[in-house]
Amino acid sequence: MTVRTRYAPSPTGVPHIGNIRTALFDYLLARRHGGQFVLRIEDTDRTRLDPTALPKIIESLEWLGIAPDEGPGIGGPYGPYIQSERVEYYRGAADRLLAQGDAYECWCSSQRLDELRAELARKKLPPKYDRRCRDDAGRAASRNEAEAEGGGCVVRFKTPLSGEITLHDAIFGDTTFDLATLDDFVMLKSDGFPTYHLAYIVDDEMMKISHVLRGSDWISSAPRHLLIYRALGYEPPVIAHLPQILGSDGSKLSKRHGATSIFEYRDQGYLPDAMFNFLGLMGWSLDDKTEILSREQFIEHFTLERVVKNPAVFNIDKLTWMNGVYIRDMPLDRLVALVAERLDSDLPQSVPRPVDRTTVARIVPLIRERIKLLTEIKEYCDFFFVDDLSYSRDDLLGKAFRDRPADARSALDAAVAAVTGLASFAHDALEARLRVSATELSVKAGDLFSLVRVAVTGRKVTPPLFESMEILGEERCHSRLRDAASKL
RNA sequence: GGCGCGUUCGUCUAGCGGCCCAGGACAUCGCCCUCUCAAGGCGGAGAUCGCGGGUUCGAAUCCCGCACGCGCUACCA
């Protein structure tokens, strides 16, 4: 059997981190078995449609590096891959169910349905449709009312009144549902579009999908789906519900927990490789110790058997740590390109673009183990590019020289002298000279270095000082040290 | 209200009857390294395995109750 999985989002907004995790597992399962991963757009809810969503969905998958094999704009043998272009198939399936007596037209108005639900709620009864249209007499009555008011009809599934049905889930195992607790759900809406329940089943069958992966919040709806597969004579695919991804307070991950959009993470400077690795570990693990896995390792080892059932809280601290790991392990030239790109976009307007790549290549080794996020780049090295440093007198003096600015001033003068006339303006020579100066001035080397650091970089936290000075060059170091001295 | 699912350190997880008075990772704390900050090394603290009953020579692991949490309960997915 060819393994074919699909990621089937609704185009209602920006891709959510939880959906992307599902897409990742779909991708992994397909790759693991040499199958295909398809993208299908489930746009049957015309009221929630966001026309800008499709390109975003594709962009998010490409960014993560899990581009689909088939889908809208990509093509494939089972298109179209957008449900609104497939309504004839759903209509056909509904007609068949109607003809077989597994479904019926329901002409009840939404007003009647609302009243019914209110009534049931008042009596503390489950809010189930009362099946008025299930028999001919009731349906005829409803129809007359509807036609008088110009209302349309929906198609409902004729759920058996008793019996049970068992879901065999690849992750959650078997769950048996009592059919008496189900109601006659809507498959085809009055606007002619299908509901999720009918549409996905028809599509999966036609697109030869072998495995359905979706969030565990769908488990409750699964018995309906099982009923449809049976009525339509389809062999159900392997069904696997995935544990939910939760926010820090244990409820469904949402905006108030922070970023839920995959793009927010991208923009904050998270790398696709780190996100891939992190999301791959949300509900799945290789063993009791492996945290960092390559894409190839994920593909080689991924199995549904090792997916856990319990929901996972999204732990951004761990993602951030992992991002740092990927930054440190990345090939140097790739990091140089990323850093340069970031500086081009983040540095003030006054700095000429593009920034000098040769300089960036010298800076990157100094900052690579200091940054966990790409957004931190600017903080660490803007002083290489920006000329007017803005720091306060207090910053410059620091704790060591707080009460003796005159000493700070002479220290800076000494520093200028010390770094003048060097055979080469190299970090080891600079360090050696300044250490001697510190001794001569009777100040602690660290105190002198801190003073020089702020003078030369404008910041208290920087990459290694002497390497930074070497890159800055003699001229800029001299003028910055003199500027600092003149401030005292 | 009904139905369903889940429950191992703060968080992600390992564990599928004895190797576990529970292992790893993030976060946290301390020490080392050190020009700041990181990174790195070493170490600490942190889970009576939700609770209560069973089964068994032996249970985090099997069974039954309960509690709590979450989900679904739309002509949304």
mmCIF file of C-alpha atoms in Angstrom, chain A residues 31-405:
data_model
loop_
_atom_site.group_PDB
_atom_site.id
_atom_site.type_symbol
_atom_site.label_atom_id
_atom_site.label_comp_id
_atom_site.label_asym_id
_atom_site.label_seq_id
_atom_site.Cartn_x
_atom_site.Cartn_y
_atom_site.Cartn_z
ATOM 1 C CA ARG A 31 8.484 10.336 3.694
ATOM 2 C CA ARG A 32 9.140 7.481 6.054
ATOM 3 C CA HIS A 33 7.268 5.135 3.734
ATOM 4 C CA GLY A 34 8.272 6.703 0.463
ATOM 5 C CA GLY A 35 4.759 7.962 -0.150
ATOM 6 C CA GLN A 36 3.215 11.296 -0.964
ATOM 7 C CA PHE A 37 2.212 14.251 1.141
ATOM 8 C CA VAL A 38 -0.646 16.249 -0.309
ATOM 9 C CA LEU A 39 -2.078 19.635 0.486
ATOM 10 C CA ARG A 40 -5.814 20.107 0.218
ATOM 11 C CA ILE A 41 -7.700 23.287 0.969
ATOM 12 C CA GLU A 42 -10.956 22.849 2.865
ATOM 13 C CA ASP A 43 -12.797 26.023 2.023
ATOM 14 C CA THR A 44 -16.367 24.811 2.393
ATOM 15 C CA ASP A 45 -17.226 27.416 4.977
ATOM 16 C CA ARG A 46 -17.821 30.376 2.723
ATOM 17 C CA THR A 47 -18.383 32.703 5.654
ATOM 18 C CA ARG A 48 -14.947 32.319 7.178
ATOM 19 C CA LEU A 49 -13.018 32.409 3.942
ATOM 20 C CA ASP A 50 -9.804 34.438 3.842
ATOM 21 C CA PRO A 51 -8.583 34.853 0.262
ATOM 22 C CA THR A 52 -5.037 35.607 1.411
ATOM 23 C CA ALA A 53 -4.731 32.404 3.389
ATOM 24 C CA LEU A 54 -3.727 29.964 0.654
ATOM 25 C CA PRO A 55 -0.406 31.590 -0.255
ATOM 26 C CA LYS A 56 0.368 31.843 3.444
ATOM 27 C CA ILE A 57 -0.300 28.163 3.957
ATOM 28 C CA ILE A 58 2.022 27.231 1.133
ATOM 29 C CA GLU A 59 4.637 29.703 2.304
ATOM 30 C CA SER A 60 4.586 28.273 5.805
ATOM 31 C CA LEU A 61 5.131 24.729 4.556
ATOM 32 C CA GLU A 62 7.951 25.814 2.282
ATOM 33 C CA TRP A 63 9.566 27.750 5.076
ATOM 34 C CA LEU A 64 9.521 24.703 7.324
ATOM 35 C CA GLY A 65 10.898 22.642 4.490
ATOM 36 C CA ILE A 66 7.931 20.322 4.156
ATOM 37 C CA ALA A 67 6.544 21.369 0.814
ATOM 38 C CA PRO A 68 3.742 19.090 -0.381
ATOM 39 C CA ASP A 69 4.052 16.751 -3.346
ATOM 40 C CA GLU A 70 0.584 17.533 -4.615
ATOM 41 C CA GLY A 71 -1.754 20.414 -4.044
ATOM 42 C CA PRO A 72 -3.162 23.663 -5.334
ATOM 43 C CA GLY A 73 -0.634 25.415 -7.519
ATOM 44 C CA ILE A 74 1.544 22.322 -7.480
ATOM 45 C CA GLY A 75 -0.646 19.925 -9.373
ATOM 46 C CA GLY A 76 -0.998 16.181 -9.107
ATOM 47 C CA PRO A 77 -3.137 13.396 -10.488
ATOM 48 C CA TYR A 78 -6.047 13.811 -8.086
ATOM 49 C CA GLY A 79 -6.958 17.455 -8.419
ATOM 50 C CA PRO A 80 -8.516 19.816 -8.049
ATOM 51 C CA TYR A 81 -7.152 20.162 -4.511
ATOM 52 C CA ILE A 82 -9.518 22.891 -3.433
ATOM 53 C CA GLN A 83 -12.844 21.707 -2.097
ATOM 54 C CA SER A 84 -14.899 24.556 -3.501
ATOM 55 C CA GLU A 85 -13.925 23.226 -6.933
ATOM 56 C CA ARG A 86 -15.153 19.766 -6.101
ATOM 57 C CA VAL A 87 -18.749 20.367 -4.988
ATOM 58 C CA GLU A 88 -20.143 18.074 -7.689
ATOM 59 C CA TYR A 89 -18.489 15.104 -6.005
ATOM 60 C CA TYR A 90 -19.990 15.893 -2.634
ATOM 61 C CA ARG A 91 -23.395 16.451 -4.191
ATOM 62 C CA GLY A 92 -23.028 13.096 -5.935
ATOM 63 C CA ALA A 93 -22.167 11.316 -2.699
ATOM 64 C CA ALA A 94 -25.068 12.981 -0.917
ATOM 65 C CA ASP A 95 -27.446 11.973 -3.696
ATOM 66 C CA ARG A 96 -26.287 8.418 -3.385
ATOM 67 C CA LEU A 97 -26.876 8.383 0.345
ATOM 68 C CA LEU A 98 -30.271 9.940 -0.232
ATOM 69 C CA ALA A 99 -31.167 7.272 -2.775
ATOM 70 C CA GLN A 100 -29.949 4.502 -0.481
ATOM 71 C CA GLY A 101 -32.045 5.821 2.372
ATOM 72 C CA ASP A 102 -28.976 6.676 4.492
ATOM 73 C CA ALA A 103 -29.747 10.362 4.374
ATOM 74 C CA TYR A 104 -32.695 12.698 4.153
ATOM 75 C CA GLU A 105 -33.509 16.261 3.314
ATOM 76 C CA CYS A 106 -34.195 18.455 6.284
ATOM 77 C CA TRP A 107 -36.259 21.569 5.750
ATOM 78 C CA CYS A 108 -36.237 22.814 9.299
ATOM 79 C CA SER A 109 -35.476 26.514 9.559
ATOM 80 C CA SER A 110 -32.507 27.680 11.556
ATOM 81 C CA GLN A 111 -34.980 29.541 13.704
ATOM 82 C CA ARG A 112 -36.749 26.317 14.601
ATOM 83 C CA LEU A 113 -33.423 24.669 15.304
ATOM 84 C CA ASP A 114 -32.394 27.501 17.591
ATOM 85 C CA GLU A 115 -35.631 27.273 19.505
ATOM 86 C CA LEU A 116 -35.273 23.542 19.774
ATOM 87 C CA ARG A 117 -31.783 23.862 21.217
ATOM 88 C CA ALA A 118 -32.926 26.501 23.677
ATOM 89 C CA GLU A 119 -35.788 24.295 24.752
ATOM 90 C CA LEU A 120 -33.522 21.280 25.260
ATOM 91 C CA ALA A 121 -31.028 23.368 27.168
ATOM 92 C CA ARG A 122 -33.809 24.535 29.474
ATOM 93 C CA LYS A 123 -34.701 20.924 30.172
ATOM 94 C CA LYS A 124 -31.009 20.080 30.583
ATOM 95 C CA LEU A 125 -31.205 17.632 27.755
ATOM 96 C CA PRO A 126 -28.465 17.008 25.163
ATOM 97 C CA PRO A 127 -28.846 19.492 22.271
ATOM 98 C CA LYS A 128 -29.732 16.991 19.595
ATOM 99 C CA TYR A 129 -31.823 17.550 16.486
ATOM 100 C CA ASP A 130 -35.288 16.070 17.057
ATOM 101 C CA ARG A 131 -35.368 14.320 13.672
ATOM 102 C CA ARG A 132 -38.584 15.948 12.618
ATOM 103 C CA CYS A 133 -37.710 15.555 8.932
ATOM 104 C CA ARG A 134 -36.556 11.992 9.295
ATOM 105 C CA ASP A 135 -40.004 10.698 8.480
ATOM 106 C CA ASP A 136 -42.101 11.655 5.481
ATOM 107 C CA ALA A 137 -44.873 13.397 7.359
ATOM 108 C CA GLY A 138 -42.636 15.660 9.363
ATOM 109 C CA ARG A 139 -40.544 16.471 6.333
ATOM 110 C CA ALA A 140 -43.581 17.388 4.276
ATOM 111 C CA ALA A 141 -44.760 19.743 6.983
ATOM 112 C CA SER A 142 -41.364 21.387 7.309
ATOM 113 C CA ARG A 143 -41.089 21.687 3.588
ATOM 114 C CA ASN A 144 -44.373 23.510 3.298
ATOM 115 C CA GLU A 145 -43.281 25.967 5.948
ATOM 116 C CA ALA A 146 -39.906 26.432 4.335
ATOM 117 C CA GLU A 147 -41.298 27.015 0.883
ATOM 118 C CA ALA A 148 -43.727 29.563 2.227
ATOM 119 C CA GLU A 149 -40.788 31.459 3.704
ATOM 120 C CA GLY A 150 -38.366 30.806 0.876
ATOM 121 C CA GLY A 151 -36.082 28.611 2.983
ATOM 122 C CA GLY A 152 -33.913 25.821 1.620
ATOM 123 C CA CYS A 153 -32.952 22.413 2.846
ATOM 124 C CA VAL A 154 -29.899 20.583 4.105
ATOM 125 C CA VAL A 155 -29.061 16.912 3.816
ATOM 126 C CA ARG A 156 -28.710 15.039 7.071
ATOM 127 C CA PHE A 157 -27.260 11.618 7.694
ATOM 128 C CA LYS A 158 -29.788 9.090 8.959
ATOM 129 C CA THR A 159 -27.890 7.846 11.998
ATOM 130 C CA PRO A 160 -28.985 4.437 13.289
ATOM 131 C CA LEU A 161 -31.057 4.865 16.441
ATOM 132 C CA SER A 162 -29.161 2.219 18.338
ATOM 133 C CA GLY A 163 -26.115 0.030 18.218
ATOM 134 C CA GLU A 164 -22.473 0.937 18.576
ATOM 135 C CA ILE A 165 -19.496 1.647 16.433
ATOM 136 C CA THR A 166 -15.810 1.320 17.214
ATOM 137 C CA LEU A 167 -13.023 3.617 16.176
ATOM 138 C CA HIS A 168 -9.695 1.881 15.695
ATOM 139 C CA ASP A 169 -7.216 4.655 16.176
ATOM 140 C CA ALA A 170 -3.545 4.122 15.411
ATOM 141 C CA ILE A 171 -2.556 6.210 18.405
ATOM 142 C CA PHE A 172 -5.479 6.188 20.839
ATOM 143 C CA GLY A 173 -6.499 2.595 20.308
ATOM 144 C CA ASP A 174 -10.108 1.444 20.236
ATOM 145 C CA THR A 175 -12.996 3.582 21.372
ATOM 146 C CA THR A 176 -16.568 2.393 21.161
ATOM 147 C CA PHE A 177 -19.389 4.883 20.784
ATOM 148 C CA ASP A 178 -23.072 4.376 21.493
ATOM 149 C CA LEU A 179 -24.981 5.420 18.386
ATOM 150 C CA ALA A 180 -27.965 6.432 20.487
ATOM 151 C CA THR A 181 -25.969 9.427 21.742
ATOM 152 C CA LEU A 182 -25.347 10.722 18.215
ATOM 153 C CA ASP A 183 -27.756 12.802 16.229
ATOM 154 C CA ASP A 184 -28.565 13.253 12.555
ATOM 155 C CA PHE A 185 -25.781 15.584 11.522
ATOM 156 C CA VAL A 186 -25.719 17.818 8.479
ATOM 157 C CA MET A 187 -23.622 16.678 5.513
ATOM 158 C CA LEU A 188 -24.740 19.130 2.883
ATOM 159 C CA LYS A 189 -25.564 22.707 3.774
ATOM 160 C CA SER A 190 -28.351 24.752 2.224
ATOM 161 C CA ASP A 191 -25.819 26.715 0.170
ATOM 162 C CA GLY A 192 -24.894 23.475 -1.589
ATOM 163 C CA PHE A 193 -21.509 23.164 0.104
ATOM 164 C CA PRO A 194 -20.731 20.080 2.148
ATOM 165 C CA THR A 195 -19.711 20.065 5.788
ATOM 166 C CA TYR A 196 -16.287 18.806 6.774
ATOM 167 C CA HIS A 197 -17.644 15.359 7.565
ATOM 168 C CA LEU A 198 -18.777 14.545 4.053
ATOM 169 C CA ALA A 199 -16.191 16.501 2.122
ATOM 170 C CA TYR A 200 -13.030 15.078 3.632
ATOM 171 C CA ILE A 201 -14.260 11.531 3.302
ATOM 172 C CA VAL A 202 -15.139 11.867 -0.362
ATOM 173 C CA ASP A 203 -11.832 13.587 -1.068
ATOM 174 C CA ASP A 204 -9.690 11.158 0.857
ATOM 175 C CA GLU A 205 -11.293 8.296 -1.020
ATOM 176 C CA MET A 206 -10.786 9.930 -4.407
ATOM 177 C CA MET A 207 -7.281 11.077 -3.580
ATOM 178 C CA LYS A 208 -6.359 7.638 -2.258
ATOM 179 C CA ILE A 209 -5.319 8.954 1.141
ATOM 180 C CA SER A 210 -4.099 6.083 3.304
ATOM 181 C CA HIS A 211 -3.631 7.817 6.665
ATOM 182 C CA VAL A 212 -5.703 10.535 8.286
ATOM 183 C CA LEU A 213 -3.834 12.545 10.916
ATOM 184 C CA ARG A 214 -5.711 15.237 12.801
ATOM 185 C CA GLY A 215 -6.008 16.791 16.243
ATOM 186 C CA SER A 216 -7.541 14.758 19.047
ATOM 187 C CA ASP A 217 -10.383 17.252 19.253
ATOM 188 C CA TRP A 218 -11.802 15.325 16.303
ATOM 189 C CA ILE A 219 -12.178 12.072 18.184
ATOM 190 C CA SER A 220 -15.740 12.916 19.179
ATOM 191 C CA SER A 221 -16.737 13.303 15.542
ATOM 192 C CA ALA A 222 -15.099 10.097 14.410
ATOM 193 C CA PRO A 223 -18.194 7.876 14.819
ATOM 194 C CA ARG A 224 -20.025 10.047 12.280
ATOM 195 C CA HIS A 225 -17.186 9.535 9.876
ATOM 196 C CA LEU A 226 -17.188 5.804 10.414
ATOM 197 C CA LEU A 227 -20.891 5.776 9.576
ATOM 198 C CA ILE A 228 -20.290 7.632 6.328
ATOM 199 C CA TYR A 229 -17.432 5.373 5.250
ATOM 200 C CA ARG A 230 -19.706 2.420 5.813
ATOM 201 C CA ALA A 231 -22.705 3.874 4.008
ATOM 202 C CA LEU A 232 -20.606 4.889 1.052
ATOM 203 C CA GLY A 233 -18.909 1.505 0.936
ATOM 204 C CA TYR A 234 -15.444 2.935 1.470
ATOM 205 C CA GLU A 235 -12.603 1.165 3.210
ATOM 206 C CA PRO A 236 -11.657 3.624 5.981
ATOM 207 C CA PRO A 237 -8.059 4.866 5.966
ATOM 208 C CA VAL A 238 -5.813 4.472 8.984
ATOM 209 C CA ILE A 239 -7.046 7.077 11.428
ATOM 210 C CA ALA A 240 -4.616 8.636 13.883
ATOM 211 C CA HIS A 241 -5.559 11.409 16.258
ATOM 212 C CA LEU A 242 -2.712 13.535 17.513
ATOM 213 C CA PRO A 243 -2.457 14.974 21.025
ATOM 214 C CA GLN A 244 -3.291 18.641 21.288
ATOM 215 C CA ILE A 245 -0.776 21.417 21.726
ATOM 216 C CA LEU A 246 -1.674 23.540 24.721
ATOM 217 C CA GLY A 247 -0.787 26.968 26.038
ATOM 218 C CA SER A 248 1.110 27.441 29.295
ATOM 219 C CA ASP A 249 -2.094 27.350 31.344
ATOM 220 C CA GLY A 250 -3.213 24.031 29.931
ATOM 221 C CA SER A 251 -5.933 25.330 27.668
ATOM 222 C CA LYS A 252 -5.969 25.215 23.898
ATOM 223 C CA LEU A 253 -3.083 27.233 22.489
ATOM 224 C CA SER A 254 -4.324 30.669 21.515
ATOM 225 C CA LYS A 255 -3.231 34.244 20.987
ATOM 226 C CA ARG A 256 -3.108 35.123 24.624
ATOM 227 C CA HIS A 257 -0.388 32.503 25.166
ATOM 228 C CA GLY A 258 1.869 34.398 22.784
ATOM 229 C CA ALA A 259 2.654 33.663 19.201
ATOM 230 C CA THR A 260 0.539 31.023 17.516
ATOM 231 C CA SER A 261 1.351 31.906 13.952
ATOM 232 C CA ILE A 262 4.297 30.156 12.365
ATOM 233 C CA PHE A 263 5.315 33.453 10.767
ATOM 234 C CA GLU A 264 5.676 35.165 14.100
ATOM 235 C CA TYR A 265 8.335 32.644 14.994
ATOM 236 C CA ARG A 266 10.059 33.048 11.673
ATOM 237 C CA ASP A 267 10.108 36.821 12.127
ATOM 238 C CA GLN A 268 11.403 36.537 15.652
ATOM 239 C CA GLY A 269 14.421 34.752 14.301
ATOM 240 C CA TYR A 270 13.668 31.095 14.809
ATOM 241 C CA LEU A 271 15.203 28.821 12.209
ATOM 242 C CA PRO A 272 13.156 26.335 10.211
ATOM 243 C CA ASP A 273 15.486 23.498 11.217
ATOM 244 C CA ALA A 274 14.989 24.250 14.895
ATOM 245 C CA MET A 275 11.228 24.560 14.482
ATOM 246 C CA PHE A 276 11.148 21.275 12.587
ATOM 247 C CA ASN A 277 13.100 19.544 15.334
ATOM 248 C CA PHE A 278 11.089 21.090 18.139
ATOM 249 C CA LEU A 279 7.680 20.444 16.616
ATOM 250 C CA GLY A 280 8.760 16.919 15.753
ATOM 251 C CA LEU A 281 9.231 16.336 19.467
ATOM 252 C CA MET A 282 5.779 17.630 20.412
ATOM 253 C CA GLY A 283 4.112 14.320 21.049
ATOM 254 C CA TRP A 284 6.766 12.100 19.573
ATOM 255 C CA SER A 285 10.163 10.988 20.781
ATOM 256 C CA LEU A 286 12.885 8.731 19.498
ATOM 257 C CA ASP A 287 14.082 7.394 22.831
ATOM 258 C CA ASP A 288 14.899 8.487 26.355
ATOM 259 C CA LYS A 289 17.696 10.889 25.497
ATOM 260 C CA THR A 290 17.827 12.194 21.948
ATOM 261 C CA GLU A 291 16.809 15.834 21.639
ATOM 262 C CA ILE A 292 18.562 16.977 18.490
ATOM 263 C CA LEU A 293 17.617 15.066 15.364
ATOM 264 C CA SER A 294 18.258 15.865 11.747
ATOM 265 C CA ARG A 295 15.453 15.836 9.232
ATOM 266 C CA GLU A 296 16.848 12.583 7.903
ATOM 267 C CA GLN A 297 16.769 10.998 11.355
ATOM 268 C CA PHE A 298 13.172 12.041 11.839
ATOM 269 C CA ILE A 299 12.215 10.522 8.518
ATOM 270 C CA GLU A 300 14.107 7.349 9.238
ATOM 271 C CA HIS A 301 12.597 6.780 12.672
ATOM 272 C CA PHE A 302 9.162 8.365 12.700
ATOM 273 C CA THR A 303 6.324 6.008 13.600
ATOM 274 C CA LEU A 304 2.803 6.564 14.865
ATOM 275 C CA GLU A 305 3.471 3.938 17.545
ATOM 276 C CA ARG A 306 5.747 6.369 19.333
ATOM 277 C CA VAL A 307 3.275 9.234 19.355
ATOM 278 C CA VAL A 308 1.947 9.857 22.861
ATOM 279 C CA LYS A 309 -1.697 10.409 23.732
ATOM 280 C CA ASN A 310 -1.425 13.178 26.260
ATOM 281 C CA PRO A 311 -1.460 16.821 25.242
ATOM 282 C CA ALA A 312 1.721 18.896 25.283
ATOM 283 C CA VAL A 313 2.267 22.405 26.559
ATOM 284 C CA PHE A 314 4.188 24.526 24.099
ATOM 285 C CA ASN A 315 7.489 25.281 25.824
ATOM 286 C CA ILE A 316 9.049 28.247 24.092
ATOM 287 C CA ASP A 317 12.130 28.250 26.322
ATOM 288 C CA LYS A 318 13.106 24.894 24.957
ATOM 289 C CA LEU A 319 12.500 26.029 21.392
ATOM 290 C CA THR A 320 14.756 29.000 22.026
ATOM 291 C CA TRP A 321 17.493 26.810 23.448
ATOM 292 C CA MET A 322 17.217 24.515 20.475
ATOM 293 C CA ASN A 323 17.436 27.453 18.102
ATOM 294 C CA GLY A 324 20.740 28.379 19.737
ATOM 295 C CA VAL A 325 21.983 24.854 19.165
ATOM 296 C CA TYR A 326 21.141 25.100 15.485
ATOM 297 C CA ILE A 327 22.792 28.497 15.169
ATOM 298 C CA ARG A 328 25.975 27.142 16.691
ATOM 299 C CA ASP A 329 26.005 24.019 14.552
ATOM 300 C CA MET A 330 25.169 25.677 11.263
ATOM 301 C CA PRO A 331 27.828 25.920 8.527
ATOM 302 C CA LEU A 332 29.603 29.234 8.954
ATOM 303 C CA ASP A 333 28.886 30.593 5.500
ATOM 304 C CA ARG A 334 25.165 30.023 5.928
ATOM 305 C CA LEU A 335 25.152 31.871 9.222
ATOM 306 C CA VAL A 336 27.122 34.705 7.634
ATOM 307 C CA ALA A 337 24.450 35.028 4.974
ATOM 308 C CA LEU A 338 21.672 35.043 7.574
ATOM 309 C CA VAL A 339 23.415 37.584 9.764
ATOM 310 C CA ALA A 340 24.124 39.878 6.821
ATOM 311 C CA GLU A 341 20.509 39.654 5.737
ATOM 312 C CA ARG A 342 19.341 40.448 9.222
ATOM 313 C CA LEU A 343 21.651 43.439 9.542
ATOM 314 C CA ASP A 344 20.487 44.765 6.198
ATOM 315 C CA SER A 345 16.972 44.827 7.527
ATOM 316 C CA ASP A 346 17.549 45.768 11.169
ATOM 317 C CA LEU A 347 20.287 48.406 11.146
ATOM 318 C CA PRO A 348 19.347 52.115 11.162
ATOM 319 C CA GLN A 349 18.745 53.870 7.847
ATOM 320 C CA SER A 350 21.976 55.828 8.127
ATOM 321 C CA VAL A 351 24.057 52.705 7.571
ATOM 322 C CA PRO A 352 24.811 52.062 3.876
ATOM 323 C CA ARG A 353 23.386 48.852 2.377
ATOM 324 C CA PRO A 354 24.203 46.185 1.804
ATOM 325 C CA VAL A 355 26.491 45.811 4.794
ATOM 326 C CA ASP A 356 29.982 44.648 4.000
ATOM 327 C CA ARG A 357 29.938 40.848 3.827
ATOM 328 C CA THR A 358 33.637 40.540 4.561
ATOM 329 C CA THR A 359 33.187 42.363 7.824
ATOM 330 C CA VAL A 360 30.172 40.240 8.650
ATOM 331 C CA ALA A 361 32.215 37.119 8.026
ATOM 332 C CA ARG A 362 34.737 38.310 10.614
ATOM 333 C CA ILE A 363 32.027 39.179 13.146
ATOM 334 C CA VAL A 364 30.011 35.988 12.981
ATOM 335 C CA PRO A 365 32.527 33.733 14.760
ATOM 336 C CA LEU A 366 32.444 36.211 17.641
ATOM 337 C CA ILE A 367 28.702 36.221 18.087
ATOM 338 C CA ARG A 368 27.537 32.799 16.979
ATOM 339 C CA GLU A 369 27.628 31.245 20.414
ATOM 340 C CA ARG A 370 26.079 34.296 22.004
ATOM 341 C CA ILE A 371 22.835 34.453 20.095
ATOM 342 C CA LYS A 372 19.834 32.202 20.354
ATOM 343 C CA LEU A 373 17.622 34.228 18.071
ATOM 344 C CA LEU A 374 18.407 36.040 14.873
ATOM 345 C CA THR A 375 16.759 39.130 16.315
ATOM 346 C CA GLU A 376 19.580 39.394 18.853
ATOM 347 C CA ILE A 377 22.140 39.991 16.125
ATOM 348 C CA LYS A 378 21.671 43.727 15.970
ATOM 349 C CA GLU A 379 22.229 44.183 19.699
ATOM 350 C CA TYR A 380 25.516 42.389 19.512
ATOM 351 C CA CYS A 381 27.130 44.034 16.560
ATOM 352 C CA ASP A 382 25.517 47.274 15.533
ATOM 353 C CA PHE A 383 28.539 49.186 16.835
ATOM 354 C CA PHE A 384 30.600 47.782 13.981
ATOM 355 C CA PHE A 385 28.409 49.681 11.554
ATOM 356 C CA VAL A 386 26.924 52.609 13.416
ATOM 357 C CA ASP A 387 29.190 55.586 14.091
ATOM 358 C CA ASP A 388 27.423 57.656 16.705
ATOM 359 C CA LEU A 389 27.339 55.558 19.817
ATOM 360 C CA SER A 390 24.818 56.557 22.392
ATOM 361 C CA TYR A 391 25.815 55.683 25.916
ATOM 362 C CA SER A 392 25.581 57.600 29.142
ATOM 363 C CA ARG A 393 28.376 58.854 31.315
ATOM 364 C CA ASP A 394 27.209 56.428 33.996
ATOM 365 C CA ASP A 395 27.472 53.537 31.579
ATOM 366 C CA LEU A 396 30.994 54.574 30.720
ATOM 367 C CA LEU A 397 32.193 54.940 34.293
ATOM 368 C CA GLY A 398 30.541 51.788 35.452
ATOM 369 C CA LYS A 399 30.863 50.668 39.031
ATOM 370 C CA ALA A 400 34.628 50.782 39.081
ATOM 371 C CA PHE A 401 35.053 54.446 38.143
ATOM 372 C CA ARG A 402 31.792 55.767 39.449
ATOM 373 C CA ASP A 403 33.408 58.000 42.047
ATOM 374 C CA ARG A 404 36.580 58.865 40.192
ATOM 375 C CA PRO A 405 35.944 60.196 36.718
#
